[in-house]
Coordinates of C-alpha atoms in Angstrom, one line a residue:
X7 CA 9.1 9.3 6.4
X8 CA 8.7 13.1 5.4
X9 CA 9.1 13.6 1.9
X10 CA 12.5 15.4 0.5
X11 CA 11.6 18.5 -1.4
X12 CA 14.3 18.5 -4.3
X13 CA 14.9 22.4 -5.5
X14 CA 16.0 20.8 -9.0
X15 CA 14.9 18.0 -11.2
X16 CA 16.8 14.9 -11.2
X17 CA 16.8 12.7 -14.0
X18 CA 17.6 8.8 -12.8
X19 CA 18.3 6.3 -15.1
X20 CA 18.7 2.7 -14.3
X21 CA 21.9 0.6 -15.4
X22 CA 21.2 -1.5 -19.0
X23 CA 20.6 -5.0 -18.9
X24 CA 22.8 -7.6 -18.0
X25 CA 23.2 -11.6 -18.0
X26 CA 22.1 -11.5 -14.5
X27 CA 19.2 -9.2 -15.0
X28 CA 17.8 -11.6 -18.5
X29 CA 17.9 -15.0 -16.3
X30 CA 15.9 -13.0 -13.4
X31 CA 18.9 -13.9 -10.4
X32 CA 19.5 -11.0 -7.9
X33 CA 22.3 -9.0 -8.6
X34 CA 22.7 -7.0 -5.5
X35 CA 26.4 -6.1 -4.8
X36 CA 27.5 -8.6 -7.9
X37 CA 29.8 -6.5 -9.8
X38 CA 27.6 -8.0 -13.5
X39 CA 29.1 -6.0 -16.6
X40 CA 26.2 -4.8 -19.4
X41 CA 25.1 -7.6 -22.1
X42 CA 24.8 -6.3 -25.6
X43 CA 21.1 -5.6 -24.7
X44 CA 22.1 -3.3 -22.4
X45 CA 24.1 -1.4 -24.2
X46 CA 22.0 -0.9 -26.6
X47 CA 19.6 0.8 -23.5
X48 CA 22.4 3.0 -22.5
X49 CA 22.7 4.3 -25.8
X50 CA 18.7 4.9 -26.0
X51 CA 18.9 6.6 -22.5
X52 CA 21.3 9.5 -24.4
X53 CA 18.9 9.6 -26.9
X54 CA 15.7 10.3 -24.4
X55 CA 18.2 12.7 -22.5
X56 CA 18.8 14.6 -25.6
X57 CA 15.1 15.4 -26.6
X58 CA 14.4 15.6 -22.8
X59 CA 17.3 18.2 -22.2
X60 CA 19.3 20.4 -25.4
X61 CA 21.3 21.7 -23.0
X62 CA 22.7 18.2 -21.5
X63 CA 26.2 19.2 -21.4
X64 CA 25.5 22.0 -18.6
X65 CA 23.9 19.2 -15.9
X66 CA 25.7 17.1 -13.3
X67 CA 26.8 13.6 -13.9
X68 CA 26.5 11.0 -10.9
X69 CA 27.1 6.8 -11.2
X70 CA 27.4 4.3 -9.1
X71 CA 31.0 2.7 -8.3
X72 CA 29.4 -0.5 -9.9
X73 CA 30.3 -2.1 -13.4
X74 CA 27.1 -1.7 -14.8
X75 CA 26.4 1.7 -13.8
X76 CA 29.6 3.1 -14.4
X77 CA 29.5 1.5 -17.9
X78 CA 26.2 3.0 -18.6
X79 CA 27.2 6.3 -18.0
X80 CA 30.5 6.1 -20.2
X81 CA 28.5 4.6 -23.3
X82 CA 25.5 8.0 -22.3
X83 CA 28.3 10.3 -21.9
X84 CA 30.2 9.1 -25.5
X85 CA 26.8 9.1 -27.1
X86 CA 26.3 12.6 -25.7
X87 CA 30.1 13.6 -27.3
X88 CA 30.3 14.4 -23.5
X89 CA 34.1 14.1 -22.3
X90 CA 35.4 10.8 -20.9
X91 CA 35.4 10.3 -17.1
X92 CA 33.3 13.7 -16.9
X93 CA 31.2 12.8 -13.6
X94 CA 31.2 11.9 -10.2
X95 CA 31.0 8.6 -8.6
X96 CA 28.9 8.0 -5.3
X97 CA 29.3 4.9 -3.0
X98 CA 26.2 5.3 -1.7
X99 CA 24.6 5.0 -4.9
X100 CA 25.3 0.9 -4.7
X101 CA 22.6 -1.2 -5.2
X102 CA 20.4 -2.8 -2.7
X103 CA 22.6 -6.1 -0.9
X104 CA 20.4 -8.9 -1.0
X105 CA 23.5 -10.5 0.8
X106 CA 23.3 -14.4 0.9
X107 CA 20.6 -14.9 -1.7
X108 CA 22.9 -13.3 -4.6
X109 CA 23.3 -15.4 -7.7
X110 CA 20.0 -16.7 -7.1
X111 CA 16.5 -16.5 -8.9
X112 CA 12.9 -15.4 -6.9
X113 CA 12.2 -18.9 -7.4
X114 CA 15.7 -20.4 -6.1
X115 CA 14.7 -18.2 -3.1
X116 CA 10.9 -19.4 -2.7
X117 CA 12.2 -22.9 -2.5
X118 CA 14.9 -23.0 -0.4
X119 CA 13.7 -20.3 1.9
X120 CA 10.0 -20.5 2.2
X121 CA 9.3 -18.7 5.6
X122 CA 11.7 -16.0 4.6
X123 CA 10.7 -15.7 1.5
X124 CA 6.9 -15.7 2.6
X125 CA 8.0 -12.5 5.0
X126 CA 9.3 -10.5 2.2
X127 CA 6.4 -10.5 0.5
X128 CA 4.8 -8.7 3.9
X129 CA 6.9 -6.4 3.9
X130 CA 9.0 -5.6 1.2
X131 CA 9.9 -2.1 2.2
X132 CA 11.2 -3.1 5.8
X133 CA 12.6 -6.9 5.1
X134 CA 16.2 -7.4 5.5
X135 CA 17.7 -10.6 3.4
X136 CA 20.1 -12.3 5.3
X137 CA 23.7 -10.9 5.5
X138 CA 21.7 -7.8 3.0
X139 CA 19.7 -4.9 3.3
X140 CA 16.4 -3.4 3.5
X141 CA 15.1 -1.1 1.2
X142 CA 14.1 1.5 4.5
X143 CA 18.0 0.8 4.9
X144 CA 18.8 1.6 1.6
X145 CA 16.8 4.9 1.3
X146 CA 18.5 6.3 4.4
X147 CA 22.1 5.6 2.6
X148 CA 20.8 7.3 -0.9
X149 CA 18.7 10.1 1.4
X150 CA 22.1 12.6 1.9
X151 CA 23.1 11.9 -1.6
X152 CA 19.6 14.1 -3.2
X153 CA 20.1 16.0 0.0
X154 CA 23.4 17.0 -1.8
X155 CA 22.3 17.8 -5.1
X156 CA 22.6 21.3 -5.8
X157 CA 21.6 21.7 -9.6
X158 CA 19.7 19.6 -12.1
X159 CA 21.7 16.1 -12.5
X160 CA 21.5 12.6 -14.2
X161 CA 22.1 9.7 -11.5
X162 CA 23.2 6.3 -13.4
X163 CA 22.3 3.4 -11.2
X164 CA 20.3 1.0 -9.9
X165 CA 16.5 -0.2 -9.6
X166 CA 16.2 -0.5 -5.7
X167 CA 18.4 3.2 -5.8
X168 CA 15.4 4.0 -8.1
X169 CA 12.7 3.0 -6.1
X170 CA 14.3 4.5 -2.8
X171 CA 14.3 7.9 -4.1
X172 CA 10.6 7.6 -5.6
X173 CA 9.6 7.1 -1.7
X174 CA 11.8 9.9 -0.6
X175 CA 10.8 12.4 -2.7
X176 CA 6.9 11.4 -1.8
X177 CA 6.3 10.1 -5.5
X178 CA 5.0 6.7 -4.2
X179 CA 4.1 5.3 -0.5
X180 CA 7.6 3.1 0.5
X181 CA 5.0 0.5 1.1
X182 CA 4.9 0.5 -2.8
X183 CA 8.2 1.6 -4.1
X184 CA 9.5 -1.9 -3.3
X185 CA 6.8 -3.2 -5.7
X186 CA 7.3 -0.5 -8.9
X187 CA 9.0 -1.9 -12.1
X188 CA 12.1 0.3 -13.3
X189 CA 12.9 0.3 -16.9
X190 CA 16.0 0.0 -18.7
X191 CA 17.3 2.7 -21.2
X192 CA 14.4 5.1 -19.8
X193 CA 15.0 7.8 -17.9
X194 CA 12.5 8.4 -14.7
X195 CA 12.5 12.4 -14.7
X196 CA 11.5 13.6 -11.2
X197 CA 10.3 17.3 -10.4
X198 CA 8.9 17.9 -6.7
X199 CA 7.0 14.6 -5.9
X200 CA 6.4 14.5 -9.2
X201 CA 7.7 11.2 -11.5
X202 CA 7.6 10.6 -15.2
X203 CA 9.0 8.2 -17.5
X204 CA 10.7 9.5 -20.8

């Protein structure tokens, strides 16, 4: 996979916490609303963006069409005194489908599905859950969307989106960006192939 050279930076920022995301069970493409954790994160993500960025109001806004993205964003922007609804939002910004094993923990997963299971942890880029997606498959739905960016901009949405773009801009080998923790209420700045956490 040749690495995407962005001509601006991009400031990512994964969706708060939810229920979901505190008892460990795959969201996927479960709609999951914020817990008050999480907004608590999507407030200290306009905080980081501030210091990071005085003049925040001039960047481009992108979310995710899901729940937990979107209400990230609106609780960033109203921290920001940013106006409501101020952004775009991108389908293909969705996070990673994990299809039939939705709703379930790692360890609901190991159990019931052992071999499968067992095969993901081979190959966690290139694994595809059944009735989901792969994270190679995921990368070449988020690829056109940085492909697209034209000016510095601050994408609300999801850690396997996260980890998709770190392999396509070159930051880390796909064979590890399936394996990288994302944090909540951080932003992960990226310049060039370059990623830092704020």
């Amino acid at each position: 996979m040749l690495p995407l050279s962005l001509s601006h930076r991009l400031i990512l920022v994964r969706h708060g916490e939810t229920d979901w995301n505190r008892e460990g069970r795959l969201q996927g493409g479960q709609d999951i609303p914020l817990n008050e954790l999480g907004r608590e994160q999507a407030a200290e993500a306009a905080d980081r963006l501030k210091t990071l960025e005085p003049a925040y109001a001039e960047l481009d806004y992108i979310a995710s069409p899901m729940q937990r993205a979107r209400e990230t964003m609106d609780i960033l922007r109203r921290e920001l005194a940013l106006p409501d609804g101020g952004y775009a939002i991108d389908d293909r910004l969705r996070e990673l489908t994990f299809g039939e094993w939705e709703g379930f923990t790692w360890r609901d997963v190991r159990k019931a599905e052992r071999e499968q299971a067992h095969l993901r942890e081979r190959d966690k880029w290139g694994f595809v859950p059944p009735g989901g997606e792969s994270y190679r498959m995921l990368a070449e739905r988020v690829r056109p969307v940085l492909e697209g960016l034209r000016r510095e901009t601050v994408i609300v949405s999801h850690g396997g989106v996260a980890r998709a773009v770190l392999a396509l801009v070159g930051a880390v080998a796909p064979r590890d960006a399936a394996r990288v923790e994302i944090w909540q209420g951080k932003l992960l700045v990226i310049s060039g192939n370059q990623a830092d956490w704020l």
